[in-house]
């Protein structure tokens, strides 16, 4: 037990012994509420001192304070009371608002003498904003409608997104945006969210990835907070879920999403969803979910055309404030065709290089700086080619690239093929996973890491991989 307890019941305890006591109190709390809740709620607390028998604890946000007060204040008061007889009550306040908070929450350590912790309703708007900020992911300030270059391949999706952003009444539900990687789905989603928030600041517009949605749901399950979770998500005005393909095959998350979806649609709230595939092509998505997703407006973003790529390059160069020779832009638009993200990356590299070495941007310099990117775009290897090559090299069957067999003799070549697919194609981890018998993206990630490790430690393995790479790149 804590020796501080044996100290004479004196005046204020020193900072040091308070922090030692906090170690004990928070340790006990950690054991009671579990690691995840501890990290979210207890860890960010800072013990500030005792004033007239009242222990002062600060937290960074209002949302946090409200949550702690509602869920942990009683227990905090009890534990502190046991640890330090001087402490009669606990106050939790918001650090940034120290002066502004008029009625801080208090918790008496003696049972039966509690204040009502629900009584502070001041600052409703900021409470709501904090709450929104907590479940919504931040928006990228560059992803606006103004910065989105419209062309044939994306004009329909763009028009649909604008309609949702500008409408006063839900025009179609859901808006389902789909298209390949790096073609502007997230950009359009952010533009919608930003526009809606500017237009109606009181509206709660929640944007997050399907992956985040799932993690929040799992956390709520683990912490037995699903009621709060449901309430949070079913009370928003606009719900935007990015990359919904992520929850394909994840049954309980899908189930929860389905109910959230229905509840919001029933209340006439707008839903916007993005995906890398059309609803009907989403494997592992339940039939009833697919039919719900198909109910509104489905808008696809097609692969870019030369004209759109050139338009995007011109617009980005203008934003960067650099005068690019037209020849260079045309060259890039011709050569980098996979997606807009790569196109943008290519342009940024050329500009950064020129500024760094203080030289003019020329076609030769561009070819030089981007030789790896250009080569990859020049001759796009397919995942099938990689699998065939690697299978041939290690003398295994092509079908083993897709099979579930885990024997080292087939698993290792499969990992090499996944690694090369990641290196040599523009495919995303989930896409690669799917080409290898429907494996999860985490499996691909693991394979990439494993191969990287082996390349470090085993030179003959490293040579094998290098040889394969050179053969594939032709
Ligand atoms: P996705 O979510 O479809 O994978 P993003 O929205 O993240 O793709 O787009 C990738 C990058 O390309 C972003 O930086 C985005 O701003 C840019 N981009 C995509 N399409 C356009 C466009 N039509 N106009 C301007 N920038 C675009
Ligand atoms: Mg995206």
PDB file of C-alpha atoms in Angstrom, residues 216-403:
ATOM      1  CA  UNK A 216     -15.137   2.376 -33.471  1.00  0.00           C
ATOM      2  CA  UNK A 217     -17.757  -0.312 -33.536  1.00  0.00           C
ATOM      3  CA  UNK A 218     -15.345  -2.949 -32.275  1.00  0.00           C
ATOM      4  CA  UNK A 219     -14.185  -0.647 -29.531  1.00  0.00           C
ATOM      5  CA  UNK A 220     -17.779  -0.003 -28.518  1.00  0.00           C
ATOM      6  CA  UNK A 221     -18.383  -3.745 -28.384  1.00  0.00           C
ATOM      7  CA  UNK A 222     -15.349  -4.305 -26.266  1.00  0.00           C
ATOM      8  CA  UNK A 223     -16.210  -1.508 -23.907  1.00  0.00           C
ATOM      9  CA  UNK A 224     -19.874  -2.445 -23.877  1.00  0.00           C
ATOM     10  CA  UNK A 225     -20.759   0.967 -25.172  1.00  0.00           C
ATOM     11  CA  UNK A 226     -22.811  -0.040 -28.173  1.00  0.00           C
ATOM     12  CA  UNK A 227     -25.785   1.980 -27.024  1.00  0.00           C
ATOM     13  CA  UNK A 228     -23.700   5.145 -27.143  1.00  0.00           C
ATOM     14  CA  UNK A 229     -22.227   4.097 -30.439  1.00  0.00           C
ATOM     15  CA  UNK A 230     -25.640   3.587 -32.003  1.00  0.00           C
ATOM     16  CA  UNK A 231     -26.906   6.843 -30.617  1.00  0.00           C
ATOM     17  CA  UNK A 232     -23.906   8.764 -31.917  1.00  0.00           C
ATOM     18  CA  UNK A 233     -24.218   7.473 -35.434  1.00  0.00           C
ATOM     19  CA  UNK A 234     -27.980   7.504 -35.640  1.00  0.00           C
ATOM     20  CA  UNK A 235     -28.296  11.109 -34.631  1.00  0.00           C
ATOM     21  CA  UNK A 236     -26.188  12.696 -37.357  1.00  0.00           C
ATOM     22  CA  UNK A 237     -27.627  14.788 -40.179  1.00  0.00           C
ATOM     23  CA  UNK A 238     -25.295  13.602 -42.908  1.00  0.00           C
ATOM     24  CA  UNK A 239     -23.248  10.425 -42.751  1.00  0.00           C
ATOM     25  CA  UNK A 240     -20.395   9.940 -45.205  1.00  0.00           C
ATOM     26  CA  UNK A 241     -18.525   6.653 -45.298  1.00  0.00           C
ATOM     27  CA  UNK A 242     -15.415   6.387 -47.469  1.00  0.00           C
ATOM     28  CA  UNK A 243     -14.122   3.125 -48.957  1.00  0.00           C
ATOM     29  CA  UNK A 244     -17.078   1.009 -47.935  1.00  0.00           C
ATOM     30  CA  UNK A 245     -15.561  -2.023 -49.669  1.00  0.00           C
ATOM     31  CA  UNK A 246     -13.523  -2.394 -46.512  1.00  0.00           C
ATOM     32  CA  UNK A 247     -16.445  -3.873 -44.620  1.00  0.00           C
ATOM     33  CA  UNK A 248     -17.131  -6.523 -47.263  1.00  0.00           C
ATOM     34  CA  UNK A 249     -17.010  -9.849 -45.531  1.00  0.00           C
ATOM     35  CA  UNK A 250     -16.990  -8.244 -42.077  1.00  0.00           C
ATOM     36  CA  UNK A 251     -20.330  -9.506 -40.948  1.00  0.00           C
ATOM     37  CA  UNK A 252     -21.088  -7.844 -37.669  1.00  0.00           C
ATOM     38  CA  UNK A 253     -19.808  -4.455 -38.820  1.00  0.00           C
ATOM     39  CA  UNK A 254     -21.934  -4.777 -41.904  1.00  0.00           C
ATOM     40  CA  UNK A 255     -24.936  -5.658 -39.800  1.00  0.00           C
ATOM     41  CA  UNK A 256     -24.404  -2.590 -37.636  1.00  0.00           C
ATOM     42  CA  UNK A 257     -23.851  -0.407 -40.671  1.00  0.00           C
ATOM     43  CA  UNK A 258     -27.022  -1.751 -42.233  1.00  0.00           C
ATOM     44  CA  UNK A 259     -29.080  -0.741 -39.211  1.00  0.00           C
ATOM     45  CA  UNK A 260     -27.437   2.670 -38.964  1.00  0.00           C
ATOM     46  CA  UNK A 261     -28.061   3.138 -42.657  1.00  0.00           C
ATOM     47  CA  UNK A 262     -31.745   2.223 -42.411  1.00  0.00           C
ATOM     48  CA  UNK A 263     -32.313   4.316 -39.373  1.00  0.00           C
ATOM     49  CA  UNK A 264     -30.819   7.401 -41.038  1.00  0.00           C
ATOM     50  CA  UNK A 265     -32.652   6.867 -44.305  1.00  0.00           C
ATOM     51  CA  UNK A 266     -35.918   6.484 -42.396  1.00  0.00           C
ATOM     52  CA  UNK A 267     -35.283   9.802 -40.699  1.00  0.00           C
ATOM     53  CA  UNK A 268     -34.622  11.444 -44.054  1.00  0.00           C
ATOM     54  CA  UNK A 269     -30.919  12.004 -43.403  1.00  0.00           C
ATOM     55  CA  UNK A 270     -28.427  12.076 -46.251  1.00  0.00           C
ATOM     56  CA  UNK A 271     -25.926   9.273 -46.712  1.00  0.00           C
ATOM     57  CA  UNK A 272     -22.928   9.409 -49.030  1.00  0.00           C
ATOM     58  CA  UNK A 273     -20.776   6.390 -49.684  1.00  0.00           C
ATOM     59  CA  UNK A 274     -17.684   5.705 -51.735  1.00  0.00           C
ATOM     60  CA  UNK A 275     -16.263   2.432 -52.892  1.00  0.00           C
ATOM     61  CA  UNK A 276     -13.773   1.032 -55.359  1.00  0.00           C
ATOM     62  CA  UNK A 277     -16.534  -1.052 -56.971  1.00  0.00           C
ATOM     63  CA  UNK A 278     -20.186  -0.761 -57.859  1.00  0.00           C
ATOM     64  CA  UNK A 279     -22.610  -2.089 -55.222  1.00  0.00           C
ATOM     65  CA  UNK A 280     -23.321  -5.233 -57.222  1.00  0.00           C
ATOM     66  CA  UNK A 281     -19.623  -5.996 -57.647  1.00  0.00           C
ATOM     67  CA  UNK A 282     -18.873  -5.804 -53.943  1.00  0.00           C
ATOM     68  CA  UNK A 283     -18.069  -9.354 -53.008  1.00  0.00           C
ATOM     69  CA  UNK A 284     -18.824 -10.368 -49.470  1.00  0.00           C
ATOM     70  CA  UNK A 285     -21.540  -7.761 -49.148  1.00  0.00           C
ATOM     71  CA  UNK A 286     -24.911  -9.055 -48.059  1.00  0.00           C
ATOM     72  CA  UNK A 287     -27.701  -9.005 -50.596  1.00  0.00           C
ATOM     73  CA  UNK A 288     -29.954  -6.730 -48.559  1.00  0.00           C
ATOM     74  CA  UNK A 289     -27.069  -4.266 -48.108  1.00  0.00           C
ATOM     75  CA  UNK A 290     -26.340  -4.301 -51.831  1.00  0.00           C
ATOM     76  CA  UNK A 291     -29.942  -3.598 -52.678  1.00  0.00           C
ATOM     77  CA  UNK A 292     -30.010  -0.736 -50.187  1.00  0.00           C
ATOM     78  CA  UNK A 293     -26.845   0.718 -51.682  1.00  0.00           C
ATOM     79  CA  UNK A 294     -28.347   0.493 -55.142  1.00  0.00           C
ATOM     80  CA  UNK A 295     -31.429   2.397 -54.061  1.00  0.00           C
ATOM     81  CA  UNK A 296     -30.143   5.918 -54.484  1.00  0.00           C
ATOM     82  CA  UNK A 297     -27.901   7.330 -57.141  1.00  0.00           C
ATOM     83  CA  UNK A 298     -24.889   5.287 -58.208  1.00  0.00           C
ATOM     84  CA  UNK A 299     -22.238   7.425 -59.908  1.00  0.00           C
ATOM     85  CA  UNK A 300     -18.965   6.075 -61.216  1.00  0.00           C
ATOM     86  CA  UNK A 301     -15.729   7.854 -61.875  1.00  0.00           C
ATOM     87  CA  UNK A 302     -14.035   6.436 -64.963  1.00  0.00           C
ATOM     88  CA  UNK A 303     -10.349   6.151 -65.677  1.00  0.00           C
ATOM     89  CA  UNK A 304      -8.817   9.484 -66.665  1.00  0.00           C
ATOM     90  CA  UNK A 305      -8.424  10.592 -70.260  1.00  0.00           C
ATOM     91  CA  UNK A 306      -5.437  12.459 -71.679  1.00  0.00           C
ATOM     92  CA  UNK A 307      -7.414  15.711 -71.701  1.00  0.00           C
ATOM     93  CA  UNK A 308      -8.447  15.397 -68.066  1.00  0.00           C
ATOM     94  CA  UNK A 309      -4.905  14.572 -66.993  1.00  0.00           C
ATOM     95  CA  UNK A 310      -3.590  17.601 -68.816  1.00  0.00           C
ATOM     96  CA  UNK A 311      -6.286  19.787 -67.236  1.00  0.00           C
ATOM     97  CA  UNK A 312      -5.433  18.502 -63.774  1.00  0.00           C
ATOM     98  CA  UNK A 313      -1.720  19.108 -64.321  1.00  0.00           C
ATOM     99  CA  UNK A 314      -2.353  22.665 -65.455  1.00  0.00           C
ATOM    100  CA  UNK A 315      -4.518  23.356 -62.463  1.00  0.00           C
ATOM    101  CA  UNK A 316      -2.030  21.857 -59.996  1.00  0.00           C
ATOM    102  CA  UNK A 317       0.881  23.741 -61.548  1.00  0.00           C
ATOM    103  CA  UNK A 318      -1.091  26.937 -61.159  1.00  0.00           C
ATOM    104  CA  UNK A 319      -1.771  26.143 -57.510  1.00  0.00           C
ATOM    105  CA  UNK A 320       1.918  25.514 -56.968  1.00  0.00           C
ATOM    106  CA  UNK A 321       2.615  28.846 -58.610  1.00  0.00           C
ATOM    107  CA  UNK A 322       5.150  27.484 -61.062  1.00  0.00           C
ATOM    108  CA  UNK A 323       5.331  28.105 -64.780  1.00  0.00           C
ATOM    109  CA  UNK A 324       5.605  24.672 -66.347  1.00  0.00           C
ATOM    110  CA  UNK A 325       6.636  24.333 -69.987  1.00  0.00           C
ATOM    111  CA  UNK A 326       3.582  22.963 -71.869  1.00  0.00           C
ATOM    112  CA  UNK A 327       5.792  20.251 -73.354  1.00  0.00           C
ATOM    113  CA  UNK A 328       6.544  18.875 -69.922  1.00  0.00           C
ATOM    114  CA  UNK A 329       2.874  18.826 -68.903  1.00  0.00           C
ATOM    115  CA  UNK A 330       1.913  17.074 -72.107  1.00  0.00           C
ATOM    116  CA  UNK A 331       4.655  14.563 -71.605  1.00  0.00           C
ATOM    117  CA  UNK A 332       3.476  13.805 -68.057  1.00  0.00           C
ATOM    118  CA  UNK A 333      -0.159  13.535 -69.142  1.00  0.00           C
ATOM    119  CA  UNK A 334       0.902  11.045 -71.783  1.00  0.00           C
ATOM    120  CA  UNK A 335       3.130   8.963 -69.592  1.00  0.00           C
ATOM    121  CA  UNK A 336       1.524   8.801 -66.166  1.00  0.00           C
ATOM    122  CA  UNK A 337      -1.820   7.240 -66.774  1.00  0.00           C
ATOM    123  CA  UNK A 338      -2.531   5.054 -63.783  1.00  0.00           C
ATOM    124  CA  UNK A 339      -4.269   7.589 -61.541  1.00  0.00           C
ATOM    125  CA  UNK A 340      -4.392  11.186 -60.450  1.00  0.00           C
ATOM    126  CA  UNK A 341      -2.472  10.570 -57.261  1.00  0.00           C
ATOM    127  CA  UNK A 342       0.582   9.385 -59.228  1.00  0.00           C
ATOM    128  CA  UNK A 343       0.195  12.186 -61.690  1.00  0.00           C
ATOM    129  CA  UNK A 344       0.198  14.713 -58.897  1.00  0.00           C
ATOM    130  CA  UNK A 345       3.127  12.983 -57.205  1.00  0.00           C
ATOM    131  CA  UNK A 346       5.094  13.108 -60.456  1.00  0.00           C
ATOM    132  CA  UNK A 347       4.465  16.807 -60.912  1.00  0.00           C
ATOM    133  CA  UNK A 348       5.418  17.561 -57.317  1.00  0.00           C
ATOM    134  CA  UNK A 349       8.659  15.678 -57.663  1.00  0.00           C
ATOM    135  CA  UNK A 350       9.651  17.508 -60.810  1.00  0.00           C
ATOM    136  CA  UNK A 351       8.904  20.877 -59.222  1.00  0.00           C
ATOM    137  CA  UNK A 352      10.636  20.041 -55.947  1.00  0.00           C
ATOM    138  CA  UNK A 353      13.713  18.830 -57.773  1.00  0.00           C
ATOM    139  CA  UNK A 354      13.952  21.943 -59.922  1.00  0.00           C
ATOM    140  CA  UNK A 355      13.606  24.199 -56.898  1.00  0.00           C
ATOM    141  CA  UNK A 356      16.115  22.207 -54.919  1.00  0.00           C
ATOM    142  CA  UNK A 357      18.891  22.236 -57.480  1.00  0.00           C
ATOM    143  CA  UNK A 358      17.863  25.651 -58.761  1.00  0.00           C
ATOM    144  CA  UNK A 359      17.547  24.555 -62.342  1.00  0.00           C
ATOM    145  CA  UNK A 360      14.967  25.138 -65.004  1.00  0.00           C
ATOM    146  CA  UNK A 361      12.291  22.526 -65.618  1.00  0.00           C
ATOM    147  CA  UNK A 362      12.983  20.776 -68.900  1.00  0.00           C
ATOM    148  CA  UNK A 363      11.808  17.622 -70.598  1.00  0.00           C
ATOM    149  CA  UNK A 364      15.188  15.988 -70.038  1.00  0.00           C
ATOM    150  CA  UNK A 365      15.246  16.844 -66.357  1.00  0.00           C
ATOM    151  CA  UNK A 366      11.700  15.498 -66.010  1.00  0.00           C
ATOM    152  CA  UNK A 367      12.588  12.194 -67.633  1.00  0.00           C
ATOM    153  CA  UNK A 368      15.576  11.959 -65.407  1.00  0.00           C
ATOM    154  CA  UNK A 369      13.829  12.727 -62.125  1.00  0.00           C
ATOM    155  CA  UNK A 370      10.901  10.434 -62.864  1.00  0.00           C
ATOM    156  CA  UNK A 371      12.669   7.525 -64.497  1.00  0.00           C
ATOM    157  CA  UNK A 372      11.343   4.940 -62.036  1.00  0.00           C
ATOM    158  CA  UNK A 373       7.769   6.200 -62.167  1.00  0.00           C
ATOM    159  CA  UNK A 374       7.872   6.448 -65.932  1.00  0.00           C
ATOM    160  CA  UNK A 375       9.239   2.975 -66.309  1.00  0.00           C
ATOM    161  CA  UNK A 376       6.503   1.563 -64.124  1.00  0.00           C
ATOM    162  CA  UNK A 377       3.916   3.386 -66.206  1.00  0.00           C
ATOM    163  CA  UNK A 378       5.617   2.471 -69.466  1.00  0.00           C
ATOM    164  CA  UNK A 379       5.285  -1.163 -69.044  1.00  0.00           C
ATOM    165  CA  UNK A 380       2.663  -2.038 -66.535  1.00  0.00           C
ATOM    166  CA  UNK A 381       3.215  -5.556 -65.353  1.00  0.00           C
ATOM    167  CA  UNK A 382       0.038  -7.337 -64.371  1.00  0.00           C
ATOM    168  CA  UNK A 383      -0.361  -9.316 -61.196  1.00  0.00           C
ATOM    169  CA  UNK A 384      -1.022 -12.427 -63.291  1.00  0.00           C
ATOM    170  CA  UNK A 385       2.325 -12.022 -65.044  1.00  0.00           C
ATOM    171  CA  UNK A 386       4.052 -11.681 -61.714  1.00  0.00           C
ATOM    172  CA  UNK A 387       2.355 -14.760 -60.339  1.00  0.00           C
ATOM    173  CA  UNK A 388       3.257 -16.779 -63.409  1.00  0.00           C
ATOM    174  CA  UNK A 389       6.899 -15.717 -63.330  1.00  0.00           C
ATOM    175  CA  UNK A 390       7.300 -16.316 -59.639  1.00  0.00           C
ATOM    176  CA  UNK A 391       5.514 -19.677 -59.773  1.00  0.00           C
ATOM    177  CA  UNK A 392       7.801 -20.719 -62.639  1.00  0.00           C
ATOM    178  CA  UNK A 393      10.896 -19.565 -60.816  1.00  0.00           C
ATOM    179  CA  UNK A 394      10.105 -21.462 -57.624  1.00  0.00           C
ATOM    180  CA  UNK A 395       8.649 -24.381 -59.484  1.00  0.00           C
ATOM    181  CA  UNK A 396       5.192 -24.317 -57.921  1.00  0.00           C
ATOM    182  CA  UNK A 397       1.801 -24.456 -59.585  1.00  0.00           C
ATOM    183  CA  UNK A 398       0.067 -21.242 -60.645  1.00  0.00           C
ATOM    184  CA  UNK A 399      -2.988 -22.391 -58.673  1.00  0.00           C
ATOM    185  CA  UNK A 400      -0.912 -22.283 -55.494  1.00  0.00           C
ATOM    186  CA  UNK A 401      -0.871 -18.505 -55.787  1.00  0.00           C
ATOM    187  CA  UNK A 402      -4.581 -18.615 -54.964  1.00  0.00           C
ATOM    188  CA  UNK A 403      -4.742 -21.671 -52.777  1.00  0.00           C
TER     189      UNK A 403
END
